[in-house]
Each structure stands twice: as structure tokens, then as C-alpha cells.
Amino acid sequence: MHVTTYWLEHAWLDTHVEPAVTVTVADGRITDVRTGDDTPPPGATALRGLTLPGLANTHSHAFHRALRGKVQVGSGTFWTWREMMYRVATRLTPDTYHALARAVYAEMALAGITAVGEFHYLHHAPGGTPYDNPNAMGEALIAAADDAGIRITLLDTAYLSSGISKRRGGKPPDRHQVRFSDGTAHAWAERVSALADRYGGVGGDAEDGKHDDHVRVGAAIHSVRAVPAEQLSTVAEWAEARQAPLHVHLSEQTAENDACLATHDRTPARLLADHGVLGPRTTAVHSTHLTDDDIALLGSTRTGTCMCPTTERDLADGIGPAARLQHAGSPLSLGSDSHAVIDILEEARALELNERLRSRTRGHWTAAALITAATADGHAALGRPEGGRIERGALADLVTIALDSVRTVGQVPRLGAEVAVFAATAADVRHTIVGGRHLVRDGAHTLIPDVPEALARSIAAVRG
């Protein structure tokens, strides 16, 4: 058994900043946390700065990274942005997607992200023909995360229709969406079951009898416009049988709400509840345009909420009722979604600052609460309740933030959490540890030495 020791100059221990903490790691887990070691023990690796549990990126579409900058030209809406996104999706193959995702996940590691939830719906070849391996695209993403050294929860997504309709089966997918669709939810379940069996799903053994702690396979419903109402329960039942996380885009656009009300005489949240989708293993993403009843419904079912503030502001979606959702009982997590930026510290900061703009009052969340959303609650949403803490038995995933950069210097260390959340950026991440392995050392990725070049090359390959 290989044992590694890290000495943390300052550590966030769930409620406070503690100086001089020694963490012992074996087999990817924290086996001991000791305070009061004023100097690093012999053989320990010193991590100077403030060390937090590894950050969780609960909602990612890796290929959207290729749109950064391009979609900021001119004006438009979510729907015009979507057309540009479809053009990039059309150019992706298992090989080009692997290269792009590998670079994107390496960028995440540099930003202190140790686990990602990949909301994956790009399943088949252009035209909708399955690859010889029906899960080739999903396996490319899993391999990319492994190459970049971070954990992945692959949220394999059912995407079956182009819009809400009274007709059974919804509106047929358009020419861009046919490669997303398995035809029916039952066909989706058959395909994703093979993927989950190979990698062990959540908490189970893979086909070889071993469980890969770096991979989880969960489920997602793209949205109520993309999965017909009569097929929602099939996806929910698959996730329930597997005890897997289940994610869904919810009420991101008012047009979706209007169509759902016109067709089903109920909101998307109520429609999901009526078909068994909501619950404590489910995470609703965005939840921007909710009624009072919707908020109460998510809270009472303990359905989680993933907010993606940098994407929601980039697409002019609006500010979701995050504070009201949490007060109602919905745990909050954070995602970088379309990767307008990849910076979970910025997502946490934006959650509070957006609410200040809406309410014109300050102090809706403490720095501690925002760190919890970025760590423990994010990991739980990805089917990893053992992550997001610096304590015995937890995943040995850590991120160290510099307290001496131009952004962070000048405050006493006991206020390190406030400095990290309200001043630091991804550029201040100095070290990232995943499963006890020193993945990012002094700001450099140890597996992919030139991440900017990897990004440039892989984006050029799919750019129109």
C-alpha cells in the first residue's frame, strides 16, 4: 500500500481555516488528518496557500469549449447560440471529441476541479447512425478524463425529440439532433446499460469485477422538450434501479415553460414530478424560471439545483431563484456548463453577487456555504458523497489556492475562505491532488505539459 503525506500550510476543515495540517493518503483516500504540525513532517509534500477539498464541476458540455469567444460576437439569443453549437457538434467524431475533452478536462484540473459531471448527449454519427461501438462517444469522454487525471460522472443523456408536442413521441429530431437520439427511452436505456455495466455504474462492479473509482455512469433527461412525457419515467426508473444520479435541464427558457403549459397544462417541474423524476438523487440544472409552486416542489422532494451563473449570464437566460430554492430544501451545486469560463470560484462568487443585484442586499451566502456548494454538495450531486471534505475516509482530492498573488495577498489567513471565494480566480490554483496523486504542481499539469497548445489544436480541428 502506497502512503503519501501532504502538509497543508492552511486548510479548510469544513467550518474554518486551520493552520499547519498534515494529511496522510493511502489507496486514494484520506487516512489521517492531523493538526498542529508547525513544520512539514519528514517526507511530506508542502502545499503553501489555502487548501480546499477538490472542486466539483457538476454540469459540463465539454465540446462547448470550442465556442468560447466566437459566440460573443454580435448579439442574439439562446436559440441563435444553439445554432452555432449545433455546427460544432456536427464536426465531432470519437477521436476529435477525445482530443477536445482531454484538453478541456486538463483546463479544469488547472482550475482545481477534481470531478466533472459531463452531460453527454452526442451519441451517434452524423445522420443518426450508431457507431460500431454504440457508446464510442461516451467512452471517448471517459478516456479523456482519465488522460487528464480527473474523475468523471458521465451523465448519459436521453434526447429524443425536437420539441414538446401533443403527439406521442414528441416532435421528431431535426437534422442536427438525430445524432443525439436513440429513438426511444427504452433504446436509450439498453445502450447506457451496456456502458454502466462496463464501468461499474455507481457503486457496483464493472464487467471485469473491478470498480473504477474515477468513473461513474449516471443518467440525464435533456429537458421536457427533448424527452416526451410518456417516456420520462423510463429514464427515471433506470436511474432508480441503478441508484444513479439523474440530471435534467429545467426551465432554462421561458419558451420551454410556455410550450409545456400549452401542451400539458402544467409547468416542466410539475410534469417531471408527475412522472417520478424528482427526488434526492436528481439535480435540476439552471431552474431559472420557476413558479412559487415549482420552488416548493423541488425543495420538498430534496431535488438538487445546479446553478451555472457564468453561462446563464452569457446566454442572457436570467437569474435563477437559488436562495429561495436552498431555503426550500434544495441543495445547491455549481457548474461551468458552456465553459464561457472554467472557474468554479467565479461560479460560487457569481451566485452571491447575482442575488445581490436582484435583491439589492448583501450576504445571502457565507463563504463557507459557497465552498460547500462547490465541493461537498457538488460531489454528492455526481454520485460521490465520499468527496468534498478533508477528513478520514474521504476522497484524497485537494486544491491549493495561493494567498500571495496580486488578487489574494493582504489578508490574514483565517479569512482565507472569504479571499478564495470573493477574490481568487482559477489562475490562483497552485496545486491539484486527485486520489492522492499530485496532478497539478505549481500551476503546471503533470500529465499534459502544454494545455493551451492541446486546446488550440483540438479546437482548430472542429472549428468551422
Coordinates of C-alpha atoms in Angstrom, one line a residue:
M1 CA 0.0 0.0 0.0
H2 CA 1.5 3.3 -1.1
V3 CA 1.2 6.1 1.5
T4 CA 1.7 9.8 0.7
T5 CA 1.8 12.7 3.1
Y6 CA 0.9 16.3 2.4
W7 CA 1.4 19.2 4.7
L8 CA -1.1 22.0 4.2
E9 CA 0.0 25.4 5.2
H10 CA -3.6 26.4 5.7
A11 CA -6.6 24.0 5.3
W12 CA -10.4 24.5 5.1
L13 CA -11.8 21.9 7.5
D14 CA -15.5 22.3 6.8
T15 CA -16.1 25.2 9.1
H16 CA -12.9 27.1 9.5
V17 CA -9.3 27.7 8.3
E18 CA -6.8 25.6 10.2
P19 CA -3.1 26.3 10.0
A20 CA -0.4 23.5 9.7
V21 CA -2.5 20.4 8.8
T22 CA -0.9 17.1 7.9
V23 CA -2.9 14.8 5.6
T24 CA -2.0 11.1 5.1
V25 CA -3.2 9.4 2.0
A26 CA -3.4 5.7 1.1
D27 CA -5.2 4.0 -1.9
G28 CA -6.7 7.3 -2.9
R29 CA -8.4 8.0 0.4
I30 CA -7.5 10.3 3.3
T31 CA -6.5 8.0 6.2
D32 CA -5.4 10.7 8.7
V33 CA -5.8 14.4 9.4
R34 CA -3.5 15.9 12.0
T35 CA -3.4 19.5 13.1
G36 CA -0.7 21.4 14.9
D37 CA 2.4 20.4 12.8
D38 CA 4.1 23.7 12.6
T39 CA 6.6 22.4 10.0
P40 CA 6.2 19.7 7.4
P41 CA 7.0 16.2 8.7
P42 CA 9.9 14.4 7.0
G43 CA 9.0 13.2 3.6
A44 CA 5.8 15.3 3.3
T45 CA 5.0 17.5 0.3
A46 CA 4.3 21.0 1.4
L47 CA 1.3 22.8 -0.1
R48 CA 1.7 26.5 0.5
G49 CA -1.5 28.6 0.5
L50 CA -5.1 27.6 1.4
T51 CA -6.1 24.0 0.6
L52 CA -9.7 23.2 0.0
P53 CA -11.4 19.9 -0.9
G54 CA -11.3 19.3 -4.7
L55 CA -13.8 21.3 -6.6
A56 CA -16.8 19.7 -8.3
N57 CA -18.0 20.9 -11.7
T58 CA -21.5 19.5 -11.6
H59 CA -22.5 20.5 -15.2
S60 CA -20.3 20.4 -18.3
H61 CA -20.8 20.1 -22.0
A62 CA -17.1 19.6 -23.0
F63 CA -17.5 20.4 -26.7
H64 CA -19.0 23.9 -26.0
R65 CA -15.4 25.0 -25.0
A66 CA -14.8 25.3 -28.8
L67 CA -17.4 28.2 -28.8
R68 CA -15.6 30.4 -26.3
G69 CA -15.1 33.9 -27.9
K70 CA -16.9 33.0 -31.2
V71 CA -20.4 33.2 -29.7
Q72 CA -19.5 36.6 -28.1
V73 CA -19.5 38.3 -31.5
G74 CA -22.6 40.4 -32.1
S75 CA -26.0 39.8 -30.3
G76 CA -28.6 37.1 -30.4
T77 CA -30.5 34.8 -28.1
F78 CA -30.1 31.3 -26.6
W79 CA -31.7 30.0 -29.7
T80 CA -29.2 31.6 -32.1
W81 CA -26.4 30.5 -29.8
R82 CA -27.8 27.0 -30.2
E83 CA -27.4 27.0 -33.9
M84 CA -23.7 27.8 -33.6
M85 CA -23.4 25.0 -31.1
Y86 CA -25.0 22.5 -33.5
R87 CA -22.5 23.4 -36.2
V88 CA -19.6 22.4 -33.8
A89 CA -21.4 19.2 -32.7
T90 CA -21.7 18.1 -36.4
R91 CA -17.9 18.0 -36.8
L92 CA -17.2 15.8 -33.8
T93 CA -16.0 12.2 -34.0
P94 CA -14.9 9.9 -31.2
D95 CA -11.3 10.9 -32.0
T96 CA -11.7 14.6 -32.2
Y97 CA -14.1 14.6 -29.2
H98 CA -11.5 12.7 -27.1
A99 CA -8.8 15.3 -28.0
L100 CA -11.0 18.2 -27.2
A101 CA -12.4 16.8 -24.0
R102 CA -8.9 15.8 -22.8
A103 CA -7.7 19.4 -23.2
V104 CA -10.9 20.8 -21.6
Y105 CA -10.6 18.4 -18.6
A106 CA -6.9 19.4 -18.3
E107 CA -8.0 23.0 -18.1
M108 CA -10.4 22.0 -15.4
A109 CA -7.6 20.4 -13.4
L110 CA -5.6 23.6 -13.7
A111 CA -8.7 25.3 -12.2
G112 CA -8.8 23.0 -9.2
I113 CA -11.6 20.8 -10.5
T114 CA -11.2 17.2 -9.5
A115 CA -14.6 15.8 -10.6
V116 CA -16.8 16.7 -13.5
G117 CA -20.4 15.8 -14.4
E118 CA -20.4 15.5 -18.2
F119 CA -24.0 16.0 -19.5
H120 CA -23.5 13.9 -22.6
Y121 CA -26.0 13.7 -25.5
L122 CA -23.8 13.5 -28.6
H123 CA -24.1 9.7 -29.0
H124 CA -24.1 8.7 -32.7
A125 CA -22.5 9.6 -36.1
P126 CA -23.9 12.5 -38.2
G127 CA -27.2 11.4 -39.7
G128 CA -28.0 9.4 -36.6
T129 CA -26.3 6.1 -37.5
P130 CA -24.8 4.4 -34.4
Y131 CA -21.1 3.8 -34.4
D132 CA -20.0 0.1 -34.4
N133 CA -19.5 0.7 -30.7
P134 CA -22.8 2.4 -29.7
N135 CA -21.0 4.1 -26.8
A136 CA -17.9 5.2 -28.7
M137 CA -18.5 8.9 -27.9
G138 CA -19.2 8.3 -24.2
E139 CA -16.1 6.1 -23.9
A140 CA -14.1 8.9 -25.6
L141 CA -15.1 11.2 -22.8
I142 CA -14.3 8.7 -20.1
A143 CA -10.9 8.1 -21.6
A144 CA -10.3 11.9 -21.9
A145 CA -11.0 12.4 -18.2
D146 CA -8.6 9.6 -17.4
D147 CA -5.9 11.1 -19.6
A148 CA -6.4 14.5 -17.9
G149 CA -6.4 12.8 -14.4
I150 CA -9.8 13.9 -13.1
R151 CA -12.9 12.0 -12.1
I152 CA -15.9 11.9 -14.3
T153 CA -19.6 11.2 -13.8
L154 CA -20.8 10.5 -17.3
L155 CA -24.4 11.7 -17.3
D156 CA -25.6 9.8 -20.4
T157 CA -28.5 11.9 -21.7
A158 CA -31.8 10.9 -23.3
Y159 CA -32.5 13.3 -26.1
L160 CA -35.3 12.0 -28.3
S161 CA -37.4 14.9 -29.7
S162 CA -37.0 18.5 -31.0
G163 CA -39.9 19.9 -29.0
I164 CA -43.0 19.4 -26.9
S165 CA -46.0 18.1 -28.8
K166 CA -49.3 16.5 -28.2
R167 CA -48.4 13.7 -30.5
R168 CA -47.0 10.6 -28.9
G169 CA -43.2 10.7 -29.2
G170 CA -43.0 14.4 -29.5
K171 CA -41.7 16.3 -32.5
P172 CA -39.1 14.3 -34.5
P173 CA -35.4 15.4 -34.0
D174 CA -34.2 17.9 -36.6
R175 CA -31.2 17.2 -38.8
H176 CA -28.7 18.3 -36.1
Q177 CA -30.4 16.4 -33.3
V178 CA -30.7 13.0 -35.0
R179 CA -27.2 12.0 -33.8
F180 CA -28.4 12.7 -30.2
S181 CA -31.3 10.4 -30.3
D182 CA -31.7 6.7 -29.6
G183 CA -35.2 6.8 -30.9
T184 CA -37.0 5.8 -27.7
A185 CA -36.2 5.9 -24.0
H186 CA -36.1 2.1 -23.9
A187 CA -33.4 2.0 -26.6
W188 CA -31.5 4.7 -24.7
A189 CA -31.7 2.5 -21.5
E190 CA -30.4 -0.5 -23.4
R191 CA -27.4 1.4 -24.8
V192 CA -26.5 3.1 -21.5
S193 CA -26.9 -0.1 -19.5
A194 CA -24.0 -1.6 -21.5
L195 CA -21.9 1.4 -20.7
A196 CA -22.7 1.3 -17.0
D197 CA -22.1 -2.4 -16.8
R198 CA -18.6 -1.9 -18.4
Y199 CA -17.6 0.8 -15.9
G200 CA -19.4 -0.4 -12.8
G201 CA -22.2 2.3 -12.8
V202 CA -22.5 3.8 -9.3
G203 CA -21.1 1.7 -6.5
G204 CA -21.2 -1.6 -8.5
D205 CA -18.5 -3.7 -10.1
A206 CA -17.6 -3.4 -13.7
E207 CA -17.6 -6.4 -16.2
D208 CA -14.1 -7.3 -15.1
G209 CA -15.2 -7.4 -11.4
K210 CA -13.3 -4.2 -10.6
H211 CA -14.7 -0.8 -9.8
D212 CA -13.0 2.3 -11.3
D213 CA -13.3 5.0 -8.7
H214 CA -12.6 7.6 -11.3
V215 CA -15.7 6.8 -13.3
R216 CA -19.4 6.9 -12.5
V217 CA -22.2 6.4 -15.1
G218 CA -25.4 8.3 -14.4
A219 CA -28.4 9.4 -16.4
A220 CA -29.9 12.7 -17.7
I221 CA -33.0 13.9 -19.3
H222 CA -32.0 16.7 -21.6
S223 CA -35.2 18.6 -21.0
V224 CA -39.0 18.2 -21.1
R225 CA -38.8 19.4 -24.7
A226 CA -36.3 16.6 -25.7
V227 CA -37.9 13.7 -23.9
P228 CA -41.7 13.1 -24.5
A229 CA -43.7 13.0 -21.3
E230 CA -44.7 9.3 -21.7
Q231 CA -41.0 8.3 -21.8
L232 CA -39.8 10.4 -18.8
S233 CA -40.5 7.6 -16.3
T234 CA -38.3 5.1 -18.3
V235 CA -35.3 7.2 -17.7
A236 CA -36.2 7.8 -14.0
E237 CA -36.7 4.1 -13.4
W238 CA -33.4 3.3 -15.0
A239 CA -31.7 5.7 -12.6
E240 CA -33.6 4.4 -9.6
A241 CA -32.8 0.8 -10.4
R242 CA -29.1 1.7 -10.6
Q243 CA -29.1 4.1 -7.7
A244 CA -27.5 6.5 -10.1
P245 CA -27.6 10.3 -10.2
L246 CA -30.2 11.8 -12.6
H247 CA -29.8 15.3 -14.0
V248 CA -32.2 17.4 -16.1
H249 CA -32.2 20.9 -17.7
L250 CA -35.2 22.6 -16.1
S251 CA -36.9 25.8 -17.1
E252 CA -33.9 27.4 -18.6
Q253 CA -36.0 29.3 -21.1
T254 CA -39.5 30.8 -20.8
A255 CA -40.3 29.3 -24.2
E256 CA -40.0 25.8 -22.7
N257 CA -42.4 26.7 -19.9
D258 CA -44.9 28.2 -22.3
A259 CA -44.9 25.1 -24.5
C260 CA -45.2 22.8 -21.6
L261 CA -48.1 24.7 -20.1
A262 CA -49.8 24.8 -23.5
T263 CA -49.4 21.1 -24.2
H264 CA -49.6 19.5 -20.7
D265 CA -51.4 22.3 -18.7
R266 CA -48.6 22.2 -16.1
T267 CA -45.1 23.5 -15.6
P268 CA -42.0 21.4 -16.5
A269 CA -41.2 20.9 -12.8
R270 CA -44.7 19.5 -12.2
L271 CA -44.5 17.4 -15.3
L272 CA -41.2 15.9 -14.1
A273 CA -42.7 15.2 -10.6
D274 CA -45.8 13.5 -12.1
H275 CA -43.5 11.1 -13.9
G276 CA -41.3 10.2 -10.9
V277 CA -38.2 12.2 -12.0
L278 CA -37.7 14.5 -8.9
G279 CA -36.0 13.2 -5.7
P280 CA -32.8 13.4 -3.7
R281 CA -30.6 11.8 -6.4
T282 CA -31.9 14.2 -9.0
T283 CA -30.3 17.5 -9.9
A284 CA -32.2 20.2 -11.8
V285 CA -29.8 22.3 -13.9
H286 CA -30.5 26.1 -14.2
S287 CA -34.1 26.2 -12.8
T288 CA -34.2 29.8 -13.9
H289 CA -37.8 30.5 -14.5
L290 CA -39.8 28.7 -11.7
T291 CA -43.1 29.4 -10.1
D292 CA -43.6 29.5 -6.3
D293 CA -45.1 26.0 -6.5
D294 CA -42.1 24.8 -8.6
I295 CA -39.7 26.0 -5.9
A296 CA -41.7 24.3 -3.1
L297 CA -41.8 21.1 -5.2
L298 CA -38.1 20.9 -5.7
G299 CA -37.4 21.7 -2.1
S300 CA -39.9 19.2 -0.7
T301 CA -38.5 16.4 -2.8
R302 CA -34.9 17.3 -1.9
T303 CA -34.1 17.6 -5.6
G304 CA -30.8 19.4 -6.0
T305 CA -30.2 22.5 -8.1
C306 CA -27.1 23.1 -10.2
M307 CA -26.6 26.8 -10.9
C308 CA -24.2 27.8 -13.8
P309 CA -24.0 31.6 -13.4
T310 CA -21.3 32.3 -16.0
T311 CA -23.3 30.5 -18.7
E312 CA -26.6 31.9 -17.6
R313 CA -25.4 35.4 -17.8
D314 CA -23.5 34.7 -21.1
L315 CA -26.7 33.5 -22.7
A316 CA -28.9 36.2 -21.1
D317 CA -31.0 33.4 -19.5
G318 CA -31.8 35.3 -16.3
I319 CA -31.0 34.9 -12.6
G320 CA -32.5 31.7 -11.0
P321 CA -34.0 31.8 -7.6
A322 CA -31.1 30.0 -5.9
A323 CA -31.6 31.4 -2.4
R324 CA -35.3 30.6 -2.4
L325 CA -34.6 27.1 -3.7
Q326 CA -32.0 26.4 -1.0
H327 CA -34.3 27.8 1.7
A328 CA -37.0 25.4 0.4
G329 CA -34.7 22.4 0.9
S330 CA -32.9 22.0 -2.5
P331 CA -29.1 21.5 -2.1
L332 CA -27.0 23.8 -4.4
S333 CA -24.1 22.8 -6.6
L334 CA -22.2 24.7 -9.4
G335 CA -21.3 24.0 -13.0
S336 CA -19.4 25.8 -15.8
D337 CA -21.9 24.4 -18.4
S338 CA -20.9 26.0 -21.8
H339 CA -17.4 27.0 -20.5
A340 CA -17.6 30.7 -21.2
V341 CA -15.0 30.4 -18.4
I342 CA -13.9 27.4 -16.4
D343 CA -13.6 28.7 -12.9
I344 CA -15.7 27.2 -10.1
L345 CA -14.6 30.0 -7.7
E346 CA -16.2 32.5 -10.1
E347 CA -19.4 30.4 -10.3
A348 CA -19.5 30.5 -6.4
R349 CA -18.9 34.2 -6.3
A350 CA -21.4 34.9 -9.1
L351 CA -24.1 33.0 -7.1
E352 CA -23.9 35.5 -4.3
L353 CA -23.3 38.6 -6.5
N354 CA -26.2 37.8 -8.8
E355 CA -28.5 37.6 -5.8
R356 CA -27.2 40.9 -4.5
L357 CA -28.1 42.5 -7.8
R358 CA -31.6 41.0 -7.7
S359 CA -32.3 41.8 -4.1
R360 CA -30.1 44.9 -3.6
T361 CA -29.0 43.4 -0.3
R362 CA -25.7 41.6 0.6
G363 CA -24.8 38.4 2.5
H364 CA -27.1 35.7 1.1
W365 CA -24.4 33.0 1.5
T366 CA -21.3 32.9 3.6
A367 CA -18.0 31.9 2.1
A368 CA -18.4 28.6 3.9
A369 CA -21.8 27.9 2.3
L370 CA -20.4 28.7 -1.2
I371 CA -17.4 26.4 -0.6
T372 CA -19.9 23.6 0.3
A373 CA -21.8 24.1 -2.9
A374 CA -18.5 24.0 -4.8
T375 CA -17.3 20.9 -3.0
A376 CA -19.3 18.5 -0.9
D377 CA -22.7 19.2 -2.4
G378 CA -21.3 19.2 -5.9
H379 CA -19.7 15.8 -5.3
A380 CA -22.9 14.4 -3.8
A381 CA -24.8 15.5 -6.9
L382 CA -22.3 13.5 -9.0
G383 CA -22.9 10.3 -7.0
R384 CA -19.8 10.8 -4.9
P385 CA -20.9 11.6 -1.3
E386 CA -17.4 10.5 -0.2
G387 CA -15.9 13.6 -1.8
G388 CA -15.7 17.2 -1.0
R389 CA -14.2 17.0 2.5
I390 CA -10.8 16.9 4.2
E391 CA -11.5 14.2 6.7
R392 CA -10.7 10.5 7.3
G393 CA -12.3 8.2 4.7
A394 CA -12.9 11.0 2.2
L395 CA -11.5 11.0 -1.4
A396 CA -8.0 12.4 -1.3
D397 CA -8.8 15.2 -3.7
L398 CA -7.4 18.6 -2.8
V399 CA -6.9 22.0 -4.4
T400 CA -4.5 24.7 -3.1
I401 CA -5.1 28.3 -3.8
A402 CA -2.3 30.9 -3.5
L403 CA -2.8 33.5 -0.8
D404 CA 0.1 35.6 -2.1
S405 CA -1.0 36.5 -5.6
V406 CA -1.9 40.1 -6.6
R407 CA -5.6 39.1 -6.2
T408 CA -5.3 37.3 -2.8
V409 CA -2.4 38.9 -0.9
G410 CA -3.0 41.2 2.0
Q411 CA -5.5 39.5 4.4
V412 CA -4.9 37.3 7.4
P413 CA -5.0 33.6 6.7
R414 CA -8.1 32.9 8.9
L415 CA -10.1 34.9 6.2
G416 CA -8.7 32.6 3.5
A417 CA -12.1 31.2 2.6
E418 CA -13.5 34.7 2.0
V419 CA -10.4 35.6 0.0
A420 CA -10.7 32.4 -2.1
V421 CA -14.4 32.9 -2.9
F422 CA -14.6 36.6 -3.4
A423 CA -11.2 37.5 -4.8
A424 CA -9.3 34.4 -6.2
T425 CA -9.7 33.0 -9.7
A426 CA -8.7 29.8 -11.4
A427 CA -5.3 31.4 -12.1
D428 CA -4.6 31.3 -8.4
V429 CA -4.7 27.5 -8.2
R430 CA -1.3 26.2 -7.4
H431 CA -1.8 22.5 -6.7
T432 CA -4.5 19.9 -7.6
I433 CA -4.4 16.5 -6.0
V434 CA -6.7 13.7 -7.2
G435 CA -6.8 10.4 -5.4
G436 CA -3.6 11.4 -3.7
R437 CA -1.8 12.0 -7.0
H438 CA -0.2 15.4 -7.5
L439 CA -1.9 16.2 -10.8
V440 CA -1.2 20.0 -10.9
R441 CA 2.1 21.1 -9.3
D442 CA 2.9 24.8 -9.0
G443 CA 0.3 25.7 -11.6
A444 CA 1.5 23.1 -14.2
H445 CA -0.3 20.0 -15.3
T446 CA 1.9 17.0 -14.8
L447 CA 0.3 14.8 -17.5
I448 CA -0.4 17.3 -20.2
P449 CA 2.5 19.8 -20.1
D450 CA 1.1 22.3 -22.7
V451 CA -2.6 22.6 -22.1
P452 CA -3.0 25.8 -24.1
E453 CA -1.5 24.0 -27.2
A454 CA -3.7 21.0 -26.6
L455 CA -6.8 23.3 -26.5
A456 CA -5.7 25.3 -29.6
R457 CA -5.0 22.1 -31.7
S458 CA -8.2 20.3 -30.7
I459 CA -10.5 23.4 -31.1
A460 CA -9.0 24.1 -34.6
A461 CA -9.9 20.6 -35.6
V462 CA -13.6 21.2 -35.1
R463 CA -13.9 24.9 -35.8
G464 CA -15.8 26.0 -38.8

